[in-house]
Coordinates of C-alpha atoms in Angstrom, one line a residue:
M714 CA 23.2 -7.7 5.2
S715 CA 22.5 -11.2 6.4
S716 CA 23.1 -14.3 4.4
D717 CA 19.4 -15.2 4.8
T718 CA 18.5 -11.9 3.2
N719 CA 20.8 -12.5 0.3
A720 CA 19.2 -15.9 -0.2
V721 CA 15.7 -14.3 -0.6
F722 CA 16.4 -10.8 -2.1
V723 CA 18.3 -11.1 -5.4
E724 CA 18.8 -7.9 -7.4
G725 CA 18.0 -8.3 -11.1
S726 CA 16.0 -11.4 -10.4
N727 CA 13.2 -10.9 -7.9
C728 CA 13.8 -7.2 -6.9
W729 CA 15.2 -4.0 -8.4
R730 CA 17.2 -2.7 -5.5
V731 CA 18.4 -4.0 -2.1
S732 CA 19.5 -1.4 0.4
T733 CA 18.8 -0.2 3.9
A734 CA 16.0 1.7 5.5
A735 CA 17.5 3.9 8.2
R736 CA 14.1 3.8 9.8
F737 CA 11.1 1.7 8.9
G738 CA 7.4 1.7 9.9
W739 CA 3.9 1.4 8.7
L740 CA 0.6 3.2 8.8
I741 CA -2.6 1.0 9.2
D742 CA -5.7 2.6 7.6
A743 CA -5.8 6.0 6.0
E744 CA -6.4 8.1 9.1
E745 CA -2.9 7.2 10.2
Y746 CA -1.5 7.6 6.7
F747 CA -3.1 10.9 5.8
T748 CA -2.2 12.4 9.1
A749 CA 1.4 11.3 8.6
I750 CA 1.5 12.8 5.1
R751 CA 0.2 16.1 6.4
S752 CA 2.9 16.2 9.1
S753 CA 5.7 15.2 6.6
I754 CA 4.8 17.6 3.8
G755 CA 4.6 20.4 6.4
K756 CA 8.3 19.7 7.2
A757 CA 9.4 19.5 3.5
E758 CA 11.8 22.2 2.4
R759 CA 13.0 21.1 -1.1
E760 CA 10.7 18.6 -2.8
I761 CA 7.4 16.7 -2.6
L762 CA 6.8 13.9 -5.1
I763 CA 3.5 12.1 -5.4
L764 CA 2.6 9.1 -7.6
G765 CA -0.9 7.6 -7.6
W766 CA -3.4 5.4 -9.4
D767 CA -5.8 8.2 -8.5
I768 CA -5.1 11.5 -6.8
D769 CA -8.0 13.8 -5.9
S770 CA -7.2 17.5 -5.3
R771 CA -10.0 17.7 -2.7
T772 CA -8.8 14.9 -0.5
R773 CA -9.0 16.1 3.1
L774 CA -5.9 14.9 4.9
I775 CA -7.2 15.8 8.3
R776 CA -10.8 14.9 9.5
D777 CA -10.6 15.9 13.1
P778 CA -11.9 19.4 13.6
D779 CA -9.7 19.9 16.7
H780 CA -6.5 19.3 14.7
P781 CA -4.6 22.5 14.0
D782 CA -4.2 21.6 10.3
Y783 CA -7.9 20.7 9.7
P784 CA -9.0 20.0 7.0
S785 CA -5.9 20.3 4.8
P786 CA -7.3 19.6 1.3
L787 CA -4.5 18.2 -0.8
A788 CA -4.0 20.6 -3.7
E789 CA -4.7 23.7 -1.6
T790 CA -2.3 22.6 1.1
L791 CA 0.5 21.9 -1.4
E792 CA 0.0 25.3 -3.0
S793 CA 0.1 27.0 0.4
L794 CA 3.3 25.2 1.4
V795 CA 5.0 26.4 -1.8
R796 CA 4.0 30.0 -1.1
Q797 CA 5.6 29.7 2.3
K798 CA 8.8 28.0 1.2
P799 CA 10.7 29.5 -1.7
A800 CA 12.9 26.5 -2.4
L801 CA 10.1 23.9 -2.3
R802 CA 9.0 22.1 -5.5
V803 CA 6.0 19.8 -6.0
H804 CA 5.6 17.1 -8.7
V805 CA 2.3 15.1 -8.9
L806 CA 1.9 12.2 -11.3
S807 CA -1.4 10.5 -11.6
W808 CA -2.6 7.7 -13.9
D809 CA -4.3 9.0 -17.1
F810 CA -7.2 6.7 -16.2
S811 CA -9.5 4.6 -18.4
V812 CA -12.9 6.0 -19.3
I813 CA -14.6 3.2 -17.3
Y814 CA -13.5 4.9 -14.1
L815 CA -14.9 8.3 -15.2
L816 CA -17.8 8.3 -12.7
E817 CA -15.5 7.3 -9.8
R818 CA -12.9 10.1 -10.4
E819 CA -12.6 13.8 -10.0
L820 CA -13.5 15.4 -13.3
L821 CA -10.7 17.2 -15.2
P822 CA -7.9 16.5 -12.7
S823 CA -5.5 18.7 -14.6
R824 CA -7.8 21.7 -14.1
S825 CA -8.4 20.8 -10.5
F826 CA -4.6 20.9 -9.9
G827 CA -4.5 24.1 -11.9
W828 CA -2.0 25.8 -9.7
Q829 CA -0.9 29.4 -10.4
N830 CA 2.8 28.8 -9.6
R831 CA 3.7 26.6 -12.6
E832 CA 7.4 27.0 -12.0
R833 CA 7.4 25.0 -8.7
L834 CA 4.0 23.2 -8.8
H835 CA 3.7 20.5 -11.5
F836 CA 0.8 18.1 -12.2
E837 CA 0.9 15.5 -15.0
L838 CA -1.2 12.5 -16.2
D839 CA 0.7 9.4 -17.1
G840 CA -0.7 7.2 -19.8
E841 CA 2.7 5.6 -20.9
H842 CA 1.8 2.0 -20.5
P843 CA 0.5 -0.9 -22.6
V844 CA -3.1 -0.9 -23.7
G845 CA -5.4 -2.0 -20.9
A846 CA -2.9 -1.4 -18.2
S847 CA -2.9 1.1 -15.3
Q848 CA -0.3 3.0 -13.3
H849 CA -1.0 1.5 -9.9
Q850 CA 2.0 2.6 -7.7
K851 CA 1.2 4.8 -4.7
I852 CA 4.3 6.6 -3.6
V853 CA 5.1 9.8 -1.8
V854 CA 8.8 11.0 -1.5
I855 CA 9.7 14.0 0.6
D856 CA 13.1 15.8 0.3
G857 CA 14.6 12.6 -1.0
V858 CA 15.0 11.3 2.5
L859 CA 11.6 10.0 3.5
A860 CA 9.1 7.9 1.4
F861 CA 5.8 6.3 1.7
S862 CA 4.7 3.3 -0.5
G863 CA 1.9 0.8 -0.3
G864 CA -1.8 0.4 -1.1
I865 CA -3.3 3.8 -0.2
D866 CA -4.0 6.5 -2.8
L867 CA -4.5 10.1 -1.8
T868 CA -8.1 10.1 -3.1
K869 CA -11.7 9.8 -2.1
A870 CA -13.3 6.8 -0.4
R871 CA -10.0 5.7 1.3
W872 CA -10.1 7.5 4.6
D873 CA -11.1 5.4 7.7
T874 CA -10.0 4.9 11.3
R875 CA -8.7 1.6 12.7
R876 CA -12.0 1.5 14.6
H877 CA -14.0 1.2 11.3
A878 CA -17.0 2.5 13.2
A879 CA -20.5 2.2 11.8
G880 CA -21.9 5.5 10.8
D881 CA -18.7 7.5 11.1
E882 CA -19.7 10.9 9.6
R883 CA -16.1 11.6 8.6
R884 CA -16.1 8.6 6.2
K885 CA -17.6 10.5 3.3
D886 CA -16.3 11.4 -0.1
P887 CA -16.1 15.0 -1.4
E888 CA -19.7 14.8 -2.7
G889 CA -20.9 13.9 0.8
R890 CA -21.6 10.3 0.1
S891 CA -20.9 7.7 2.7
Y892 CA -18.8 4.6 1.8
R893 CA -18.2 1.3 3.6
P894 CA -15.3 0.8 6.1
F895 CA -11.9 0.7 4.3
H896 CA -8.8 -1.1 5.5
D897 CA -5.3 -0.6 4.0
V898 CA -1.6 -0.4 4.8
Q899 CA 1.3 2.0 3.8
A900 CA 5.0 1.6 4.5
I901 CA 7.3 4.4 5.5
V902 CA 11.0 4.4 5.1
S903 CA 13.9 6.8 5.5
G904 CA 17.5 6.8 4.3
P905 CA 18.9 4.8 1.3
A906 CA 15.5 3.1 0.7
A907 CA 13.8 6.4 0.4
A908 CA 16.5 7.6 -2.1
D909 CA 15.8 4.4 -4.1
L910 CA 12.1 5.3 -4.2
R911 CA 12.9 8.8 -5.4
E912 CA 14.9 7.3 -8.2
L913 CA 11.9 5.1 -9.2
V914 CA 9.7 8.2 -9.2
N915 CA 12.2 10.0 -11.3
E916 CA 12.1 7.1 -13.9
R917 CA 8.3 7.3 -13.9
W918 CA 8.3 11.1 -14.3
T919 CA 10.9 11.0 -17.1
N920 CA 9.0 8.2 -18.9
A921 CA 5.8 10.2 -18.7
T922 CA 7.0 13.7 -19.5
G923 CA 10.3 13.2 -21.3
E924 CA 12.1 15.4 -18.7
P925 CA 13.8 14.2 -15.6
L926 CA 13.2 15.7 -12.2
P927 CA 15.6 18.4 -11.1
E928 CA 18.6 17.2 -9.3
L929 CA 18.4 17.1 -5.5
D930 CA 21.4 17.7 -3.3
E931 CA 21.9 15.2 -0.5
D932 CA 20.4 16.4 2.8
E933 CA 20.1 14.7 6.1
S934 CA 17.3 16.9 7.4
G935 CA 14.6 15.0 9.2
T936 CA 11.0 14.8 8.0
W937 CA 9.9 11.7 10.0
P938 CA 6.2 12.5 10.8
D939 CA 5.1 13.2 14.3
D940 CA 3.4 10.3 16.3
V941 CA 4.6 7.6 13.9
S942 CA 6.4 4.7 15.6
V943 CA 9.8 3.6 14.2
R944 CA 9.4 -0.1 14.0
G945 CA 12.9 -0.9 12.8
K946 CA 16.3 0.8 12.3
D947 CA 18.9 0.0 9.6
V948 CA 16.8 -2.9 8.3
D949 CA 17.5 -4.8 5.0
T950 CA 15.0 -3.5 2.4
A951 CA 14.1 -4.7 -1.1
I952 CA 12.0 -2.9 -3.8
A953 CA 10.1 -5.1 -6.3
R954 CA 8.3 -3.8 -9.4
T955 CA 6.0 -4.8 -12.1
W956 CA 6.6 -2.5 -15.1
I957 CA 5.7 -3.4 -18.6
Q958 CA 7.2 -0.9 -20.9
P959 CA 5.0 0.5 -23.7
D960 CA 7.8 -0.2 -26.3
K961 CA 8.3 -3.7 -24.9
D962 CA 12.1 -3.1 -24.5
R963 CA 11.9 -4.6 -21.0
D964 CA 9.2 -6.3 -19.0
I965 CA 9.8 -6.3 -15.3
H966 CA 8.1 -9.1 -13.2
E967 CA 10.0 -8.7 -9.9
V968 CA 6.7 -8.6 -7.9
L969 CA 5.7 -12.0 -9.1
Q970 CA 9.1 -13.6 -8.8
L971 CA 9.6 -12.4 -5.2
Y972 CA 6.2 -13.6 -4.2
L973 CA 7.1 -17.1 -5.6
D974 CA 10.5 -17.1 -3.9
T975 CA 9.2 -15.9 -0.5
I976 CA 6.3 -18.4 -0.5
K977 CA 8.8 -21.2 -1.3
S978 CA 11.1 -20.1 1.6
A979 CA 8.4 -20.0 4.3
R980 CA 8.6 -22.6 7.0
Q981 CA 6.2 -21.6 9.8
Y982 CA 3.5 -19.4 8.5
I983 CA 2.4 -17.1 5.6
Y984 CA 0.0 -14.3 6.5
I985 CA -1.6 -12.5 3.6
E986 CA -4.0 -9.5 3.2
N987 CA -5.1 -8.6 -0.3
Q988 CA -8.0 -7.1 -2.2
Y989 CA -8.0 -9.8 -4.9
F990 CA -6.8 -13.3 -5.3
T991 CA -6.9 -14.4 -9.0
S992 CA -3.2 -15.0 -9.9
P993 CA -2.8 -18.6 -11.2
E994 CA 1.0 -18.4 -10.4
I995 CA 0.4 -17.5 -6.8
T996 CA -2.4 -20.0 -6.4
A997 CA -0.1 -22.7 -7.8
A998 CA 2.7 -21.7 -5.4
L999 CA 0.5 -21.9 -2.3
E1000 CA -1.1 -25.1 -3.6
A1001 CA 2.4 -26.7 -3.8
R1002 CA 3.2 -25.6 -0.3
L1003 CA -0.1 -27.1 1.1
R1004 CA 0.9 -30.4 -0.5
D1005 CA 4.3 -30.4 1.2
E1006 CA 4.9 -33.0 3.8
S1007 CA 5.1 -30.3 6.5
P1008 CA 3.4 -27.2 5.1
P1009 CA 3.4 -23.7 6.8
E1010 CA 0.2 -22.3 8.2
I1011 CA -1.4 -20.1 5.6
A1012 CA -4.0 -17.4 6.5
V1013 CA -5.5 -15.2 3.7
V1014 CA -7.5 -12.2 4.8
M1015 CA -9.8 -10.9 2.0
P1016 CA -12.9 -8.7 1.7
G1017 CA -16.1 -10.7 2.0
E1018 CA -17.0 -9.4 -1.4
T1019 CA -15.4 -6.9 -3.9
S1020 CA -16.9 -3.5 -4.8
G1021 CA -19.4 -3.3 -7.5
W1022 CA -21.3 -5.8 -9.7
L1023 CA -18.6 -6.0 -12.4
E1024 CA -15.9 -7.1 -9.9
Q1025 CA -18.3 -9.5 -8.2
A1026 CA -19.1 -11.1 -11.5
T1027 CA -15.5 -11.4 -12.6
M1028 CA -12.9 -11.2 -9.8
D1029 CA -15.0 -12.9 -7.2
V1030 CA -15.7 -15.9 -9.5
L1031 CA -12.0 -16.3 -10.3
R1032 CA -11.1 -15.9 -6.6
N1033 CA -13.6 -18.6 -5.6
E1034 CA -12.1 -21.0 -8.2
A1035 CA -8.6 -20.3 -6.8
F1036 CA -9.7 -20.9 -3.3
D1037 CA -11.4 -24.2 -4.3
R1038 CA -8.0 -25.3 -5.6
L1039 CA -6.3 -24.4 -2.3
R1040 CA -8.9 -26.2 -0.2
R1041 CA -8.6 -29.4 -2.2
A1042 CA -4.8 -29.3 -1.6
D1043 CA -5.2 -28.6 2.1
S1044 CA -5.3 -32.2 3.5
Q1045 CA -3.5 -31.2 6.7
G1046 CA -5.7 -28.2 7.8
K1047 CA -3.1 -25.6 7.1
L1048 CA -5.3 -23.1 5.3
R1049 CA -7.5 -20.3 6.7
I1050 CA -9.5 -17.9 4.5
I1051 CA -10.8 -15.0 6.5
S1052 CA -12.9 -11.9 6.1
P1053 CA -12.9 -9.3 8.9
V1054 CA -16.3 -8.2 10.2
F1055 CA -17.5 -6.2 13.2
D1056 CA -20.8 -7.0 14.8
E1057 CA -21.9 -3.3 14.9
L1058 CA -21.6 -3.1 11.1
G1059 CA -24.3 -5.7 10.5
D1060 CA -24.2 -6.8 6.9
T1061 CA -21.7 -4.1 5.9
A1062 CA -18.4 -5.8 5.1
I1063 CA -15.0 -4.1 5.6
N1064 CA -13.3 -3.4 2.3
V1065 CA -9.9 -5.0 2.7
H1066 CA -7.7 -3.1 0.2
A1067 CA -4.3 -3.9 1.7
K1068 CA -1.6 -5.8 -0.1
I1069 CA 0.7 -7.3 2.5
M1070 CA 2.4 -10.5 3.4
V1071 CA 4.3 -11.6 6.4
T1072 CA 6.3 -14.9 6.4
D1073 CA 7.6 -16.7 9.4
G1074 CA 7.8 -13.4 11.4
L1075 CA 10.9 -12.6 9.4
I1076 CA 9.9 -10.9 6.1
V1077 CA 7.4 -8.0 5.8
R1078 CA 5.9 -7.1 2.4
I1079 CA 3.8 -4.0 1.9
G1080 CA 2.9 -2.9 -1.6
S1081 CA 0.5 -1.8 -4.3
A1082 CA 0.3 -5.2 -6.0
N1083 CA -2.9 -7.2 -5.8
L1084 CA -2.7 -11.0 -6.1
S1085 CA -4.1 -10.7 -9.6
Q1086 CA -2.9 -11.4 -13.1
R1087 CA -3.0 -7.6 -13.8
S1088 CA -0.6 -6.8 -10.9
M1089 CA 1.7 -9.6 -11.7
G1090 CA 2.1 -8.8 -15.4
L1091 CA 0.3 -5.7 -16.7
D1092 CA -0.1 -2.8 -14.2
T1093 CA 2.8 -0.8 -12.9
E1094 CA 3.4 -1.8 -9.3
C1095 CA 5.8 -1.3 -6.4
D1096 CA 6.2 -3.5 -3.3
I1097 CA 8.6 -2.9 -0.4
L1098 CA 10.0 -5.9 1.6
V1099 CA 11.9 -5.7 4.8
H1100 CA 13.9 -8.6 6.4
D1101 CA 13.7 -8.2 10.1
D1102 CA 12.2 -10.5 12.7
D1103 CA 11.0 -7.7 15.1
C1104 CA 9.3 -5.8 12.3
A1105 CA 7.5 -8.8 10.8
G1106 CA 6.2 -10.1 14.1
Q1107 CA 5.0 -6.7 15.1
L1108 CA 3.1 -6.0 11.8
A1109 CA 1.3 -9.4 11.8
A1110 CA 0.3 -8.9 15.4
D1111 CA -0.8 -5.3 14.8
L1112 CA -3.1 -6.3 12.0
L1113 CA -4.5 -9.3 13.8
A1114 CA -5.1 -7.3 16.9
E1115 CA -7.2 -4.8 14.8
H1116 CA -9.2 -7.4 13.1
M1117 CA -9.9 -9.4 16.2
G1118 CA -10.5 -6.5 18.6
A1119 CA -7.6 -7.6 20.9
D1120 CA -4.7 -6.0 22.7
F1121 CA -1.6 -5.7 20.5
S1122 CA 0.9 -6.9 23.2
D1123 CA -1.2 -10.0 24.0
V1124 CA -1.5 -10.9 20.3
A1125 CA 2.2 -10.3 19.7
E1126 CA 3.1 -12.6 22.6
A1127 CA 0.8 -15.4 21.5
L1128 CA 2.0 -15.1 17.9
A1129 CA 5.6 -15.4 18.9
G1130 CA 5.0 -18.3 21.2
D1131 CA 2.0 -20.3 19.8
G1132 CA 2.0 -19.6 16.1
L1133 CA -0.5 -18.1 13.7
F1134 CA -3.6 -20.4 13.9
A1135 CA -3.4 -20.8 17.7
T1136 CA -3.4 -17.0 18.0
I1137 CA -6.3 -16.5 15.7
D1138 CA -8.3 -19.2 17.5
R1139 CA -7.5 -17.6 20.9
F1140 CA -8.5 -14.0 20.1
N1141 CA -11.0 -14.2 17.3
G1142 CA -14.4 -12.8 18.5
G1143 CA -13.0 -10.8 21.4
P1144 CA -14.3 -7.4 22.5
L1145 CA -13.5 -4.6 20.1
S1146 CA -10.7 -2.4 21.3
S1147 CA -7.9 -0.3 19.8
P1148 CA -4.6 -2.3 19.5
A1149 CA -1.7 -0.6 21.3
A1150 CA 1.1 0.8 19.1
S1151 CA 4.6 -0.2 19.9
S1152 CA 7.5 2.2 19.8

């Protein structure tokens, strides 16, 4: 592990665990993620673990009718796999949600996941958190050797392609209702980092049910999904959490501290995508950097507006106040606040749900935590950070290429050579095309 990594990732201070991802990659938008999940669970032999803010039993993992596994509804698919594989166990843990979300959720989820094989198929609701909090982590671990973590729940109104095409008939919820284009990112890791995430899931399961997960023997079998690029090998990886225990024995604020430390360490640029921006601590940290003698370029990609009248009346107001503070601090023109739009969508804005940050083309952050007060100090969160210059530059270029309708390799070359703002200025408004994936 490099000395630079040790300077940024500090166990017990700004992260829970520092280890290695034997392989690391990412899935941009839920078509990629859901397809990868279907491939990986199909290879599982011993264990499938799923954590979520919301998990819908009806979620169709495959939307292409020509795919051999179409449509693969989640609960039915898991039950079928357990029937086929006598050693396979499944544990699903979803947030025991607040009544204010009742109209947005699948009714009676425990009944919807009412599997017949109760010995190897387990579904539980987790309400072990402070009043007003939520369980916001989105993690899937397979056979203890492969894990996904990030912003995407296995639920309705999440699936979309990187094309975000207007009128895509596949972008409908289980009730047949269309929803606006949706953008998000999920990390994938194997090796020790995946084992760390299994340990985290075990803590959550034990905390919610009083019983730990069954022990899992070490196994090097491969479950890396088909058609998912490996972006880095043997890369330094940190896991940061927010976890406020109900009994208040320990309050974990690693997510916030690692944000503050990473923002402070940036020298060239900070690229952020997030659903919300209301955290006063993050605002103050970026404000301080903008007032530096030589500040980094800071680009913040956000949805044009949040979903629903309640969020628009609360979160959008707080977001605008935070952005006003940053604009006043930006005397050197180092701040860009951006909302992705495609001309063919007209007035329909893309719902940016991602929670990522790339700094200096060196550090990648993909997580569940919004830049909000809730995610920094109330809701249960999990962010993965990777220190690797190849990975960081690739992710930033991959995301920018999608948003600007440009070729991935062209954007990656410009970002490495010319910097963040020059790349945005060069490619913004280009013809829409699919960014090329790197291998």
